[in-house]
Coordinates of C-alpha atoms and ligand atoms in Angstrom, one line a residue:
X1 CA 7.1 -20.9 -7.5
X2 CA 4.4 -21.0 -4.9
X3 CA 4.9 -18.6 -2.0
X4 CA 5.1 -20.5 1.3
X5 CA 4.5 -18.0 4.4
X6 CA 6.1 -19.7 7.6
X7 CA 4.5 -22.1 10.0
X8 CA 2.6 -19.9 12.8
X9 CA 3.0 -17.1 10.9
X10 CA 0.8 -14.0 12.4
X11 CA -2.1 -12.9 10.9
X12 CA -4.1 -10.3 11.8
X13 CA -5.0 -6.3 12.1
X14 CA -3.9 -3.4 13.8
X15 CA -5.4 -0.8 15.9
X16 CA -5.1 2.4 18.0
X17 CA -6.9 3.1 20.6
X18 CA -7.4 6.5 20.3
X19 CA -8.9 5.5 17.1
X20 CA -11.4 3.0 17.7
X21 CA -12.1 2.7 21.3
X22 CA -14.2 5.5 22.1
X23 CA -15.3 6.2 25.7
X24 CA -13.5 8.8 26.5
X25 CA -14.1 10.3 29.5
X26 CA -15.9 6.8 31.2
X27 CA -14.6 5.0 33.8
X28 CA -11.8 7.4 35.2
X29 CA -10.2 8.3 31.8
X30 CA -8.7 11.4 31.4
X31 CA -8.6 13.1 27.9
X32 CA -5.6 12.5 26.3
X33 CA -4.5 14.7 23.1
X34 CA -6.3 13.0 20.5
X35 CA -9.5 14.3 22.0
X36 CA -8.7 17.8 21.2
X37 CA -8.3 17.4 17.5
X38 CA -11.9 18.0 15.3
X39 CA -12.1 16.6 12.1
X40 CA -10.5 17.2 8.8
X41 CA -10.2 16.0 5.3
X42 CA -7.9 15.2 2.3
X43 CA -7.3 18.9 2.0
X44 CA -8.7 20.3 5.4
X45 CA -6.0 19.6 8.5
X46 CA -7.5 18.7 11.4
X47 CA -7.9 21.7 13.7
X48 CA -6.5 21.7 17.4
X49 CA -9.0 23.2 20.0
X50 CA -7.1 23.8 23.7
X51 CA -11.0 23.9 25.3
X52 CA -13.7 21.1 24.4
X53 CA -16.2 22.3 22.8
X54 CA -19.4 21.2 23.8
X55 CA -20.8 22.0 20.3
X56 CA -18.6 20.5 18.3
X57 CA -17.9 17.0 17.1
X58 CA -14.8 14.8 18.2
X59 CA -14.3 12.1 16.1
X60 CA -12.3 10.5 18.7
X61 CA -14.5 10.8 21.5
X62 CA -16.7 7.8 20.4
X63 CA -14.3 6.0 18.4
X64 CA -16.6 3.2 16.8
X65 CA -17.2 2.4 20.5
X66 CA -15.0 -0.8 21.0
X67 CA -14.9 0.0 24.4
X68 CA -18.3 -1.5 25.1
X69 CA -18.7 -3.6 21.8
X70 CA -14.9 -5.3 22.3
X71 CA -16.6 -9.1 22.6
X72 CA -18.4 -8.5 19.0
X73 CA -15.1 -7.1 17.4
X74 CA -12.6 -9.7 18.8
X75 CA -15.0 -12.4 17.9
X76 CA -15.4 -10.9 14.2
X77 CA -11.3 -11.3 13.9
X78 CA -11.0 -15.1 15.4
X79 CA -14.0 -15.6 12.5
X80 CA -11.4 -13.8 9.9
X81 CA -8.9 -16.4 11.3
X82 CA -6.4 -13.7 13.4
X83 CA -3.7 -15.1 15.6
X84 CA -2.6 -11.6 15.9
X85 CA -4.2 -8.4 17.2
X86 CA -2.5 -5.3 17.2
X87 CA -4.0 -2.7 19.4
X88 CA -2.4 0.1 21.9
X89 CA -3.2 0.8 25.5
X90 CA -4.8 4.6 26.3
X91 CA -2.6 6.3 28.6
X92 CA -4.5 8.2 29.9
X93 CA -6.9 5.2 30.7
X94 CA -4.1 4.1 33.4
X95 CA -2.9 7.8 34.4
X96 CA -5.7 9.8 33.8
X97 CA -3.4 13.4 33.7
X98 CA 0.0 10.9 33.5
X99 CA 1.7 12.0 37.0
X100 CA -0.6 10.2 39.3
X101 CA 1.5 8.1 41.5
X102 CA -1.3 4.9 41.6
X103 CA -2.8 3.3 38.3
X104 CA -6.9 3.8 37.7
X105 CA -7.9 0.3 38.4
X106 CA -11.0 0.5 36.2
X107 CA -8.6 1.3 33.3
X108 CA -6.4 -1.5 33.8
X109 CA -9.3 -3.8 34.4
X110 CA -10.7 -2.9 30.9
X111 CA -7.1 -4.0 29.5
X112 CA -7.7 -7.4 30.9
X113 CA -11.0 -8.2 29.4
X114 CA -9.7 -7.3 26.1
X115 CA -6.6 -9.6 26.3
X116 CA -8.7 -12.0 28.3
X117 CA -10.6 -12.0 25.4
X118 CA -8.2 -11.9 22.3
X119 CA -6.4 -15.3 24.6
X120 CA -9.6 -16.6 24.8
X121 CA -9.9 -16.9 20.8
X122 CA -6.6 -17.7 20.4
X123 CA -5.6 -14.5 19.2
X124 CA -2.3 -13.3 20.2
X125 CA -2.0 -9.7 20.8
X126 CA 0.5 -7.1 20.1
X127 CA 0.6 -4.0 22.3
X128 CA 1.5 -0.1 21.4
X129 CA 2.4 1.6 24.9
X130 CA 2.4 4.6 22.7
X131 CA 0.1 5.2 19.7
X132 CA -0.2 8.8 19.2
X133 CA -1.3 9.8 22.0
X134 CA -0.8 10.7 25.8
X135 CA -2.7 12.7 28.6
X136 CA -3.9 16.3 27.8
X137 CA -2.3 17.4 30.6
X138 CA 1.1 16.5 29.4
X139 CA 1.2 18.5 26.6
X140 CA -0.1 21.4 29.0
X141 CA 2.4 21.1 31.5
X142 CA 5.5 19.5 29.4
X143 CA 4.8 20.7 26.0
X144 CA 4.9 16.3 25.3
X145 CA 8.3 15.1 24.5
X146 CA 9.7 18.3 24.4
X147 CA 10.3 18.1 28.4
X148 CA 12.6 15.5 29.5
X149 CA 10.0 14.9 32.2
X150 CA 8.5 12.9 30.4
X151 CA 10.9 10.2 30.5
X152 CA 10.4 8.7 33.6
X153 CA 6.8 9.2 33.5
X154 CA 6.5 7.3 30.9
X155 CA 9.0 4.8 32.6
X156 CA 5.8 4.5 35.1
X157 CA 3.2 3.6 33.0
X158 CA 5.1 1.5 31.0
X159 CA 6.2 -0.4 33.9
X160 CA 2.8 -0.7 35.2
X161 CA 1.5 -2.2 32.4
X162 CA 4.0 -4.8 31.6
X163 CA 3.6 -5.7 35.4
X164 CA 0.2 -6.3 35.1
X165 CA -0.1 -7.8 32.0
X166 CA 3.0 -9.6 30.8
X167 CA 1.1 -13.0 31.3
X168 CA -1.2 -12.1 28.8
X169 CA 0.8 -10.2 26.2
X170 CA 4.0 -11.2 24.4
X171 CA 4.9 -8.8 22.0
X172 CA 5.2 -5.0 22.6
X173 CA 5.9 -1.8 20.5
X174 CA 7.2 1.2 22.4
X175 CA 6.3 4.0 20.2
X176 CA 4.2 3.9 17.0
X177 CA 5.9 5.1 14.0
X178 CA 8.7 7.3 16.1
X179 CA 10.1 8.3 13.0
X180 CA 7.5 10.6 12.4
X181 CA 8.9 13.0 14.9
X182 CA 11.3 13.6 12.4
X183 CA 9.7 16.1 10.6
X184 CA 8.0 19.5 12.1
X185 CA 4.4 17.8 10.3
X186 CA 4.9 14.3 12.0
X187 CA 6.2 15.7 14.8
X188 CA 2.7 17.2 16.0
X189 CA 1.1 13.3 15.9
X190 CA 4.3 11.6 17.5
X191 CA 5.4 13.6 20.0
X192 CA 2.3 16.2 21.1
X193 CA 4.1 19.2 21.5
X194 CA 1.1 21.2 20.4
X195 CA 0.7 23.3 23.8
X196 CA -1.1 26.7 23.2
X197 CA -1.7 25.7 19.8
X198 CA -5.7 26.2 18.6
X199 CA -6.2 25.8 15.1
X200 CA -5.4 23.9 11.8
X201 CA -2.6 21.1 13.2
X202 CA -0.1 21.6 10.1
X203 CA 0.5 25.6 11.4
X204 CA 2.1 24.3 13.9
X205 CA 5.9 25.3 13.8
X206 CA 8.0 23.0 15.5
X207 CA 11.7 23.4 14.5
X208 CA 14.5 20.7 14.3
X209 CA 16.3 21.0 17.0
X210 CA 12.6 20.5 19.2
X211 CA 11.9 17.5 17.1
X212 CA 15.2 16.0 17.5
X213 CA 15.6 16.6 21.0
X214 CA 11.9 15.2 21.6
X215 CA 12.9 12.0 19.5
X216 CA 16.0 11.8 22.0
X217 CA 13.8 12.0 25.1
X218 CA 11.9 9.2 23.4
X219 CA 15.1 6.8 22.4
X220 CA 15.6 6.9 26.2
X221 CA 12.7 6.2 27.4
X222 CA 12.3 3.1 25.0
X223 CA 15.4 1.9 26.2
X224 CA 14.6 1.9 29.7
X225 CA 11.3 0.4 28.9
X226 CA 12.9 -2.5 26.9
X227 CA 15.7 -3.1 29.5
X228 CA 13.1 -3.1 32.1
X229 CA 11.1 -5.8 30.0
X230 CA 14.7 -7.9 29.0
X231 CA 15.4 -8.1 32.9
X232 CA 12.4 -8.5 34.3
X233 CA 10.4 -11.1 32.1
X234 CA 12.9 -12.8 29.7
X235 CA 9.9 -14.3 27.7
X236 CA 9.0 -10.6 26.2
X237 CA 9.3 -9.7 22.9
X238 CA 10.5 -5.9 22.3
X239 CA 9.6 -4.1 19.2
X240 CA 10.3 -0.7 17.5
X241 CA 7.7 1.0 14.8
X242 CA 9.0 2.6 12.2
X243 CA 6.3 4.5 9.3
X244 CA 8.6 3.0 6.4
X245 CA 8.0 5.6 3.6
X246 CA 9.9 3.9 1.0
X247 CA 11.7 6.8 -1.6
X248 CA 13.2 6.4 -5.3
X249 CA 15.6 8.6 -7.0
X250 CA 13.0 10.3 -9.8
X251 CA 16.0 10.0 -12.3
X252 CA 19.5 8.5 -12.3
X253 CA 21.0 11.8 -11.8
X254 CA 23.4 11.1 -9.1
X255 CA 22.8 14.2 -7.5
X256 CA 19.1 12.6 -7.1
X257 CA 20.3 9.4 -5.8
X258 CA 22.0 11.4 -3.1
X259 CA 19.6 13.1 -2.3
X260 CA 17.4 10.2 -2.0
X261 CA 19.9 8.6 0.2
X262 CA 19.6 11.5 2.9
X263 CA 16.2 11.1 2.8
X264 CA 15.9 7.9 3.5
X265 CA 18.8 8.6 5.9
X266 CA 16.2 10.7 7.9
X267 CA 13.0 9.4 7.3
X268 CA 13.9 5.3 7.3
X269 CA 16.9 4.7 8.7
X270 CA 17.7 7.3 11.6
X271 CA 15.6 6.2 14.2
X272 CA 15.2 2.3 13.8
X273 CA 18.9 2.7 13.6
X274 CA 19.0 3.9 17.1
X275 CA 16.4 1.2 18.2
X276 CA 17.8 -1.4 16.4
X277 CA 21.9 -0.8 17.3
X278 CA 21.8 0.9 20.1
X279 CA 23.8 4.0 19.2
X280 CA 23.1 6.9 16.8
X281 CA 24.2 6.3 13.2
X282 CA 27.2 7.5 11.8
X283 CA 25.4 10.1 9.6
X284 CA 23.9 11.7 12.4
X285 CA 26.6 13.9 13.7
X286 CA 26.6 16.4 10.0
X287 CA 23.0 15.7 10.1
X288 CA 22.5 17.7 13.3
X289 CA 25.6 20.3 12.6
X290 CA 23.7 21.2 8.7
X291 CA 19.9 21.3 10.3
X292 CA 21.2 23.9 14.0
X293 CA 20.6 20.6 16.1
X294 CA 22.2 20.2 19.8
X295 CA 21.3 17.7 21.7
X296 CA 21.1 17.6 25.5
X297 CA 22.5 14.3 26.4
X298 CA 22.9 13.8 29.9
X299 CA 25.1 11.3 31.6
X300 CA 23.4 7.7 30.8
X301 CA 21.2 8.7 28.1
X302 CA 23.4 6.5 25.7
X303 CA 23.5 3.6 28.3
X304 CA 20.0 3.4 28.1
X305 CA 20.0 3.9 24.6
X306 CA 22.6 0.7 24.6
X307 CA 20.5 -1.7 26.4
X308 CA 17.1 -0.6 24.5
X309 CA 17.7 -2.6 21.6
X310 CA 14.9 -4.8 20.3
X311 CA 14.4 -8.0 19.7
X312 CA 12.3 -7.6 16.4
X313 CA 11.6 -4.3 13.6
X314 CA 8.1 -3.8 13.3
X315 CA 6.4 -1.2 10.4
X316 CA 4.1 0.5 8.2
X317 CA 3.9 0.3 4.9
X318 CA 1.0 2.4 2.3
X319 CA 3.1 3.6 0.0
X320 CA 6.3 4.9 -2.0
X321 CA 7.5 8.5 -3.0
X322 CA 10.1 10.1 -4.8
X323 CA 13.1 12.4 -4.6
X324 CA 14.8 14.7 -6.9
X325 CA 16.5 17.6 -7.0
X326 CA 15.2 19.2 -10.1
X327 CA 12.4 21.9 -10.1
X328 CA 8.8 21.7 -11.0
X329 CA 8.4 17.7 -10.0
X330 CA 4.8 17.0 -8.8
X331 CA 4.2 15.9 -5.6
X332 CA 1.7 13.4 -4.2
X333 CA -0.4 12.8 -1.0
X334 CA 0.6 11.4 2.5
X335 CA -1.5 12.7 6.0
X336 CA 2.2 13.4 7.8
X337 CA 4.4 13.1 4.6
X338 CA 3.7 14.3 0.7
X339 CA 6.7 13.2 -1.2
X340 CA 7.5 13.0 -5.6
X341 CA 5.1 11.7 -8.0
X342 CA 5.6 8.6 -9.8
X343 CA 4.5 8.5 -13.1
X344 CA 4.4 4.2 -12.6
X345 CA 2.1 4.4 -10.1
X346 CA -1.6 4.9 -9.2
X347 CA -3.1 6.6 -6.0
X348 CA -5.8 5.9 -3.8
X349 CA -8.7 8.6 -3.1
X350 CA -6.3 10.3 -0.2
X351 CA -3.5 10.4 -2.7
X352 CA -1.5 7.7 -1.3
X353 CA 0.7 6.0 -4.2
X354 CA 0.0 2.1 -4.4
X355 CA 3.4 -0.2 -4.6
X356 CA 2.9 -3.6 -3.4
X357 CA 6.7 -4.4 -4.8
X358 CA 8.2 -1.2 -2.7
X359 CA 6.8 -3.3 0.1
X360 CA 9.1 -6.0 -0.9
X361 CA 12.2 -3.8 -1.9
X362 CA 11.6 -2.2 1.5
X363 CA 11.7 -6.1 3.3
X364 CA 14.5 -7.0 1.8
X365 CA 15.9 -3.4 2.4
X366 CA 15.6 -3.1 6.1
X367 CA 16.6 -7.4 6.3
X368 CA 19.8 -6.8 4.7
X369 CA 20.3 -4.0 7.5
X370 CA 19.2 -5.7 10.7
X371 CA 18.9 -9.1 9.9
X372 CA 16.4 -9.7 12.9
X373 CA 13.2 -11.2 12.4
X374 CA 10.1 -8.3 11.2
X375 CA 6.8 -7.8 11.4
X376 CA 4.6 -6.0 8.9
X377 CA 2.3 -4.3 11.0
X378 CA 0.5 -1.9 9.3
X379 CA -0.9 -2.0 5.9
X380 CA -3.7 -1.4 4.2
X381 CA -6.0 1.3 1.8
X382 CA -8.3 4.0 2.8
X383 CA -11.1 3.8 0.3
X384 CA -15.1 5.2 0.2
X385 CA -17.2 2.3 0.4
X386 CA -20.9 2.2 -0.7
X387 CA -23.4 -0.3 0.9
X388 CA -26.2 -1.9 -0.5
X389 CA -28.8 -4.3 -0.1
X390 CA -29.5 -7.8 -1.6
X391 CA -31.7 -10.1 -1.0
X392 CA -32.5 -8.1 2.8
X393 CA -28.8 -8.6 3.2
X394 CA -26.3 -5.4 3.7
X395 CA -22.9 -6.0 1.4
X396 CA -19.9 -3.8 0.5
X397 CA -18.3 -5.1 -2.6
X398 CA -15.0 -3.5 -2.1
X399 CA -12.5 -5.6 -4.8
X400 CA -10.6 -2.4 -4.8
X401 CA -9.4 -3.7 -1.0
X402 CA -8.8 -7.2 -2.0
X403 CA -7.1 -6.5 -5.2
X404 CA -4.3 -4.1 -2.8
X405 CA -4.8 -6.9 0.6
X406 CA -3.6 -9.2 -2.6
X407 CA -0.7 -7.6 -4.4
X408 CA 0.5 -6.7 -0.7
X409 CA 0.5 -10.3 0.5
X410 CA 1.9 -11.6 -2.9
X411 CA 5.2 -9.0 -2.5
X412 CA 5.2 -10.5 1.2
X413 CA 5.4 -13.7 0.3
X414 CA 7.9 -13.2 -2.8
X415 CA 9.9 -11.6 0.4
X416 CA 10.0 -14.5 2.4
X417 CA 10.9 -16.7 -0.7
X418 CA 14.0 -14.4 -1.1
X419 CA 15.3 -15.2 2.5
X420 CA 13.8 -12.3 4.2
X421 CA 12.7 -13.1 8.4
X422 CA 8.8 -11.9 8.6
X423 CA 6.9 -13.5 10.9
X424 CA 3.6 -11.3 11.0
X425 CA 1.4 -9.1 9.0
X426 CA -1.1 -7.1 10.8
X427 CA -3.4 -5.5 8.2
X428 CA -4.3 -1.6 9.4
X429 CA -7.9 -0.9 10.6
X430 CA -9.3 -4.4 10.0
X431 CA -12.2 -2.6 11.2
X432 CA -13.6 0.9 9.8
X433 CA -12.0 3.0 12.5
X434 CA -11.6 7.4 12.8
X435 CA -8.1 8.3 10.8
X436 CA -5.5 9.8 12.4
X437 CA -4.7 12.1 9.6
X438 CA -8.0 13.7 8.9
X439 CA -10.3 12.3 11.8
X440 CA -13.0 10.9 8.9
X441 CA -14.9 7.2 9.1
X442 CA -15.0 7.7 5.4
X443 CA -11.7 7.1 4.8
X444 CA -12.1 3.4 5.7
X445 CA -10.0 0.5 5.6
X446 CA -11.8 -2.4 7.6
X447 CA -13.4 -5.8 5.8
X448 CA -15.8 -4.9 8.2
X449 CA -17.9 -2.1 7.9
X450 CA -18.7 0.2 11.0
X451 CA -22.5 2.3 10.5
X452 CA -20.4 5.9 12.2
X453 CA -20.2 8.9 10.1
X454 CA -18.6 12.4 9.8
X455 CA -21.5 14.1 11.1
X456 CA -21.4 11.7 14.1
X457 CA -24.8 9.6 13.2
X458 CA -24.6 6.2 12.5
X459 CA -25.6 3.0 14.9
X460 CA -22.2 1.5 15.2
X461 CA -23.6 -2.4 13.8
X462 CA -20.8 -3.8 11.9
X463 CA -21.3 -5.4 8.3
X464 CA -19.0 -8.1 6.7
X465 CA -17.5 -6.9 3.5
X466 CA -16.2 -8.9 0.8
X467 CA -12.9 -8.2 1.9
X468 CA -13.8 -10.3 4.9
X469 CA -14.2 -13.4 3.2
X470 CA -11.3 -12.6 1.0
X471 CA -8.7 -12.1 3.9
X472 CA -10.6 -15.2 5.9
X473 CA -9.1 -17.5 3.1
X474 CA -5.6 -15.7 2.4
X475 CA -5.5 -16.6 6.4
X476 CA -6.5 -20.3 5.7
X477 CA -4.2 -20.9 3.4
X478 CA -1.5 -19.5 5.3
X479 CA -1.2 -17.3 2.3
X480 CA -1.0 -19.2 -0.5
Ligands
BGP501 C1 -0.6 5.4 10.4 C2 -1.3 5.2 11.6 C3 -2.2 4.8 12.1 C4 -3.0 5.0 11.1 C5 -2.5 4.6 9.0 C6 -3.8 5.4 8.3 O1 0.3 6.3 10.0 O2 0.0 4.6 12.6 O3 -2.8 5.3 13.2 O4 -4.2 5.9 10.9 O5 -1.8 5.7 9.6 O6 -3.6 6.7 8.6 P1 -4.6 7.7 8.0 O7 -5.8 6.9 9.3 O8 -4.3 8.7 8.2 O9 -5.2 7.4 6.8

């Protein structure tokens, strides 16, 4: 059966400000959390430094210099046929310390230029308000989302950018991969609770109480922002964003099946149940009790959450894992999430298990639960690429990435045929950028190669990889 994607389907790519913009201290921008992270690798966690050490290399400081090269990059996206570009706004470009009452006009003007450039190419921006970052000053003063103070500060920032860009941007997401906040390792990225911490990131210790309280603050903040958008700009579409890590019971032992049910609730459903349905789910109370969590919920919080129901559901999908209660099970990689190995799946060089069928399963499960429009806003493969010279041209033959792309597009096509209301797909890292988990450039996702390396060298030139043309073909045929 020929797979048919809906007419007007959004095809594009996804990025985050801190991973590509660079220009970390330009035009009044304040330091952001990620500016304090050094580079790491698959087995060496990124180190955090409280002060910026001028003698060390911080990969996010220069990113891939999108700040100065966005016109060239957006033109390349348009050449591939994109009609959507997912990006985020760096909060500290707009409010450098997070506590100013007036925004930084130079920062606002930058995003005006970017959105105008997208529009000129017929590309719809999809904007994440918070993608793993906040002004670093808010870490020092409040320990990130641990503090309730963050709610009003985030609201101020979000209202400001909604007021400014509502005619240029229709699709918005509040928090990137909010559900990573349900575990200590993920909370490091997602909630920025790293005050006073120095050293390799994975050693940051936060308790379940801190994680779930921080998430509560984010739910309230997200709810208030969604309500503000709906009341003031009814044409806007507001979405959530979860990191969907599909898990399977490793065996048919009912104990494994139940353990997997619990893991799916924590990892994949807890946050989206709140943001899609506007209330904490039925299983939350037992989970809180058994994990020593007592939420501080103030008057009005639950109304904010109830009013903050999103219009569409979005998620990232990279891998699946397994869950077992049996001893001695092998585990596999993931930057913030690791899980059980699946003998039927292969893994990337960074240990992420590749499972296109799992994407079809996830789409069906999510749609069965919520029945609202959905987008896959991240999917991709980090790999080592080699540049070769042929006929005086530089090329990258990345057939592995094309295979990954085609299989995941096929799985989405099947899900569409299953009846899922899927409206868009944005590949993670359409252009090589700094890895969030490891800080590496060598972990490349792009259809466009960027000459930038982990020792800081490179001239930032861009090269179309073979996958550039493969994606172009997919888009031209609307997925056929
Ligand atoms: C997601 C993040 C992205 C991105 C991606 C790939 O979890 O939302 O920011 O980086 O994963 O991960 P990594 O960069 O660690 O390979």
